[in-house]
């Protein structure tokens, strides 16, 4: 371009090797706001527990907040289970959407959502990360629930999941509880 700015779109597409397109794709969507008062909020959840594989929603949400507020640590979020009593209709809609997403993607989902004035909006989802133990339980459960075939279930368990299971584990945490010196977040598989 003459002004020293970015090249025109057609020239850009030629440089990038994108041919046969006459235009540029644009996504147009309206924003939703979780910070509009007590009937709005935002949250993140897994459709199953990513540590154990238990088939139960695992996550948290904040009332009167935007998405970044949940992960920023400014306020303490509530467990997702509490949403069932605070906004029962929204929670019911959330459960229905989570089930649809799991059946469609045939896997445990990591989901972000916003509630605007009592109405649920699903923002995004992706297959959720999980521990080795959870990977096996989720794969077996998805097969038993008829969501995946036996071969698909087997392929959901990665080599890294199996490697995690080969690390030493505490058989009974209650046996050592009185000798704990410190606590922290788990950063690797196995026992320390």
Tab-separated table of C-alpha atoms in Angstrom:
chain	number	residue	atom	x	y	z
A	1	UNK	CA	0.000	0.000	0.000
A	2	UNK	CA	1.136	3.535	-0.703
A	3	UNK	CA	0.867	4.812	2.876
A	4	UNK	CA	3.314	2.275	4.316
A	5	UNK	CA	0.506	0.408	6.091
A	6	UNK	CA	-0.509	-3.226	5.660
A	7	UNK	CA	-0.979	-4.521	2.097
A	8	UNK	CA	-4.478	-4.689	0.670
A	9	UNK	CA	-6.334	-7.936	1.477
A	10	UNK	CA	-5.928	-9.446	-2.021
A	11	UNK	CA	-2.150	-8.896	-1.923
A	12	UNK	CA	-2.014	-10.342	1.599
A	13	UNK	CA	-3.898	-13.462	0.465
A	14	UNK	CA	-1.506	-13.876	-2.477
A	15	UNK	CA	1.513	-13.613	-0.162
A	16	UNK	CA	-0.022	-16.171	2.225
A	17	UNK	CA	-0.925	-18.560	-0.611
A	18	UNK	CA	-4.665	-18.245	-0.046
A	19	UNK	CA	-6.344	-18.434	-3.461
A	20	UNK	CA	-9.895	-18.611	-4.754
A	21	UNK	CA	-11.435	-16.328	-2.136
A	22	UNK	CA	-13.103	-13.068	-3.041
A	23	UNK	CA	-13.473	-11.718	0.470
A	24	UNK	CA	-12.517	-11.908	4.088
A	25	UNK	CA	-14.440	-13.933	6.645
A	26	UNK	CA	-15.778	-11.991	9.584
A	27	UNK	CA	-17.506	-13.252	12.700
A	28	UNK	CA	-20.153	-10.908	14.033
A	29	UNK	CA	-21.589	-11.622	17.465
A	30	UNK	CA	-23.095	-9.678	20.266
A	31	UNK	CA	-21.378	-9.419	23.615
A	32	UNK	CA	-22.927	-10.874	26.740
A	33	UNK	CA	-22.312	-9.401	30.148
A	34	UNK	CA	-22.037	-11.290	33.405
A	35	UNK	CA	-21.569	-8.106	35.410
A	36	UNK	CA	-25.120	-6.764	35.241
A	37	UNK	CA	-26.127	-7.558	38.811
A	38	UNK	CA	-27.330	-10.501	40.882
A	39	UNK	CA	-28.993	-12.312	37.959
A	40	UNK	CA	-25.789	-12.315	35.919
A	41	UNK	CA	-22.470	-14.086	36.294
A	42	UNK	CA	-19.747	-16.133	34.675
A	43	UNK	CA	-18.044	-19.443	35.217
A	44	UNK	CA	-15.755	-22.201	34.072
A	45	UNK	CA	-16.310	-25.914	34.486
A	46	UNK	CA	-15.356	-29.389	33.412
A	47	UNK	CA	-18.179	-31.742	32.474
A	48	UNK	CA	-16.454	-34.385	34.656
A	49	UNK	CA	-13.909	-34.151	37.442
A	50	UNK	CA	-10.498	-33.827	35.700
A	51	UNK	CA	-8.653	-35.389	38.670
A	52	UNK	CA	-10.872	-38.394	39.379
A	53	UNK	CA	-13.065	-38.724	36.288
A	54	UNK	CA	-16.247	-38.644	38.374
A	55	UNK	CA	-19.277	-37.863	36.182
A	56	UNK	CA	-20.200	-34.681	38.029
A	57	UNK	CA	-19.744	-31.031	37.063
A	58	UNK	CA	-16.481	-29.645	38.423
A	59	UNK	CA	-15.907	-25.904	38.365
A	60	UNK	CA	-16.775	-22.533	39.771
A	61	UNK	CA	-18.651	-19.337	39.018
A	62	UNK	CA	-19.045	-15.752	40.190
A	63	UNK	CA	-22.191	-13.648	40.338
A	64	UNK	CA	-21.988	-10.137	38.857
A	65	UNK	CA	-18.635	-10.744	37.145
A	66	UNK	CA	-16.944	-11.079	33.770
A	67	UNK	CA	-14.869	-14.106	32.687
A	68	UNK	CA	-11.472	-12.770	33.699
A	69	UNK	CA	-12.750	-12.191	37.247
A	70	UNK	CA	-13.038	-15.957	37.849
A	71	UNK	CA	-9.361	-16.639	37.119
A	72	UNK	CA	-7.922	-13.325	38.398
A	73	UNK	CA	-8.364	-14.267	42.056
A	74	UNK	CA	-9.861	-10.904	43.035
A	75	UNK	CA	-12.982	-12.593	44.470
A	76	UNK	CA	-13.474	-16.152	45.642
A	77	UNK	CA	-15.742	-18.046	43.248
A	78	UNK	CA	-18.473	-20.410	44.412
A	79	UNK	CA	-18.488	-24.099	43.477
A	80	UNK	CA	-20.615	-24.814	40.417
A	81	UNK	CA	-22.928	-27.028	42.505
A	82	UNK	CA	-24.171	-23.927	44.376
A	83	UNK	CA	-25.576	-22.522	41.126
A	84	UNK	CA	-28.288	-25.189	41.363
A	85	UNK	CA	-29.840	-23.411	44.355
A	86	UNK	CA	-29.005	-19.831	43.320
A	87	UNK	CA	-30.311	-20.083	39.722
A	88	UNK	CA	-32.071	-23.459	39.274
A	89	UNK	CA	-33.325	-22.792	35.736
A	90	UNK	CA	-29.891	-21.683	34.548
A	91	UNK	CA	-28.316	-24.738	36.197
A	92	UNK	CA	-30.818	-27.031	34.464
A	93	UNK	CA	-30.007	-25.377	31.112
A	94	UNK	CA	-26.296	-25.727	31.849
A	95	UNK	CA	-26.658	-29.475	32.537
A	96	UNK	CA	-28.579	-29.948	29.279
A	97	UNK	CA	-25.943	-28.064	27.281
A	98	UNK	CA	-23.070	-29.949	28.920
A	99	UNK	CA	-24.708	-33.255	28.004
A	100	UNK	CA	-25.179	-32.124	24.377
A	101	UNK	CA	-21.544	-31.014	24.142
A	102	UNK	CA	-20.204	-34.279	25.590
A	103	UNK	CA	-22.312	-36.320	23.179
A	104	UNK	CA	-21.304	-34.160	20.216
A	105	UNK	CA	-17.552	-34.074	20.947
A	106	UNK	CA	-17.529	-37.548	22.547
A	107	UNK	CA	-15.265	-36.386	25.360
A	108	UNK	CA	-15.107	-34.564	28.672
A	109	UNK	CA	-15.455	-30.819	28.053
A	110	UNK	CA	-13.765	-27.744	29.524
A	111	UNK	CA	-16.454	-25.054	29.265
A	112	UNK	CA	-16.754	-21.294	29.759
A	113	UNK	CA	-20.156	-19.676	30.166
A	114	UNK	CA	-21.824	-16.382	31.035
A	115	UNK	CA	-25.225	-15.686	32.539
A	116	UNK	CA	-26.765	-12.376	31.501
A	117	UNK	CA	-29.864	-11.353	33.421
A	118	UNK	CA	-30.916	-14.953	34.065
A	119	UNK	CA	-30.136	-16.283	30.577
A	120	UNK	CA	-27.308	-18.769	29.960
A	121	UNK	CA	-24.785	-18.254	27.160
A	122	UNK	CA	-22.212	-20.924	26.320
A	123	UNK	CA	-19.026	-19.123	25.284
A	124	UNK	CA	-16.608	-21.870	24.356
A	125	UNK	CA	-15.652	-25.462	24.981
A	126	UNK	CA	-12.754	-27.764	24.277
A	127	UNK	CA	-11.769	-31.292	25.238
A	128	UNK	CA	-10.601	-31.075	28.851
A	129	UNK	CA	-7.174	-32.019	30.185
A	130	UNK	CA	-7.193	-34.786	32.803
A	131	UNK	CA	-5.023	-36.940	35.025
A	132	UNK	CA	-4.126	-40.494	34.088
A	133	UNK	CA	-6.587	-42.006	36.554
A	134	UNK	CA	-9.345	-39.689	35.298
A	135	UNK	CA	-8.536	-40.520	31.665
A	136	UNK	CA	-9.134	-44.212	32.245
A	137	UNK	CA	-12.348	-43.674	34.238
A	138	UNK	CA	-13.717	-41.190	31.705
A	139	UNK	CA	-12.908	-43.480	28.762
A	140	UNK	CA	-14.568	-46.476	30.438
A	141	UNK	CA	-17.600	-44.415	31.484
A	142	UNK	CA	-18.048	-42.868	28.029
A	143	UNK	CA	-18.017	-46.394	26.594
A	144	UNK	CA	-20.498	-47.706	29.196
A	145	UNK	CA	-22.765	-44.685	28.545
A	146	UNK	CA	-22.769	-45.492	24.815
A	147	UNK	CA	-21.109	-42.213	23.840
A	148	UNK	CA	-17.964	-43.801	22.335
A	149	UNK	CA	-17.036	-47.175	20.894
A	150	UNK	CA	-14.529	-49.473	22.586
A	151	UNK	CA	-11.795	-48.406	20.132
A	152	UNK	CA	-12.579	-44.711	20.670
A	153	UNK	CA	-12.406	-45.220	24.449
A	154	UNK	CA	-9.015	-46.931	24.191
A	155	UNK	CA	-7.675	-44.098	22.024
A	156	UNK	CA	-8.696	-41.512	24.654
A	157	UNK	CA	-6.076	-42.865	27.068
A	158	UNK	CA	-2.701	-41.401	26.068
A	159	UNK	CA	0.748	-42.792	26.848
A	160	UNK	CA	1.342	-39.891	29.268
A	161	UNK	CA	-1.792	-40.922	31.170
A	162	UNK	CA	-0.428	-44.442	31.604
A	163	UNK	CA	2.966	-43.037	32.633
A	164	UNK	CA	1.285	-41.052	35.430
A	165	UNK	CA	-0.218	-44.252	36.810
A	166	UNK	CA	3.228	-45.885	37.049
A	167	UNK	CA	4.479	-43.306	39.572
A	168	UNK	CA	4.364	-44.218	43.288
A	169	UNK	CA	1.059	-43.326	44.953
A	170	UNK	CA	-0.105	-43.202	48.562
A	171	UNK	CA	-2.437	-46.142	49.075
A	172	UNK	CA	-4.258	-44.595	52.035
A	173	UNK	CA	-3.905	-40.857	52.655
A	174	UNK	CA	-5.464	-41.186	56.116
A	175	UNK	CA	-2.439	-43.193	57.318
A	176	UNK	CA	-0.032	-40.250	56.949
A	177	UNK	CA	-2.325	-37.255	57.636
A	178	UNK	CA	-0.916	-36.651	61.130
A	179	UNK	CA	2.641	-36.369	59.692
A	180	UNK	CA	2.002	-33.817	56.927
A	181	UNK	CA	4.625	-31.060	56.924
A	182	UNK	CA	3.117	-28.833	54.234
A	183	UNK	CA	0.499	-28.587	51.516
A	184	UNK	CA	0.549	-27.368	47.945
A	185	UNK	CA	-0.997	-27.768	44.550
A	186	UNK	CA	-0.143	-30.981	42.686
A	187	UNK	CA	2.342	-30.263	39.914
A	188	UNK	CA	3.284	-33.795	38.904
A	189	UNK	CA	1.974	-37.322	39.268
A	190	UNK	CA	2.969	-39.565	42.128
A	191	UNK	CA	3.780	-39.153	45.808
A	192	UNK	CA	6.447	-37.009	47.403
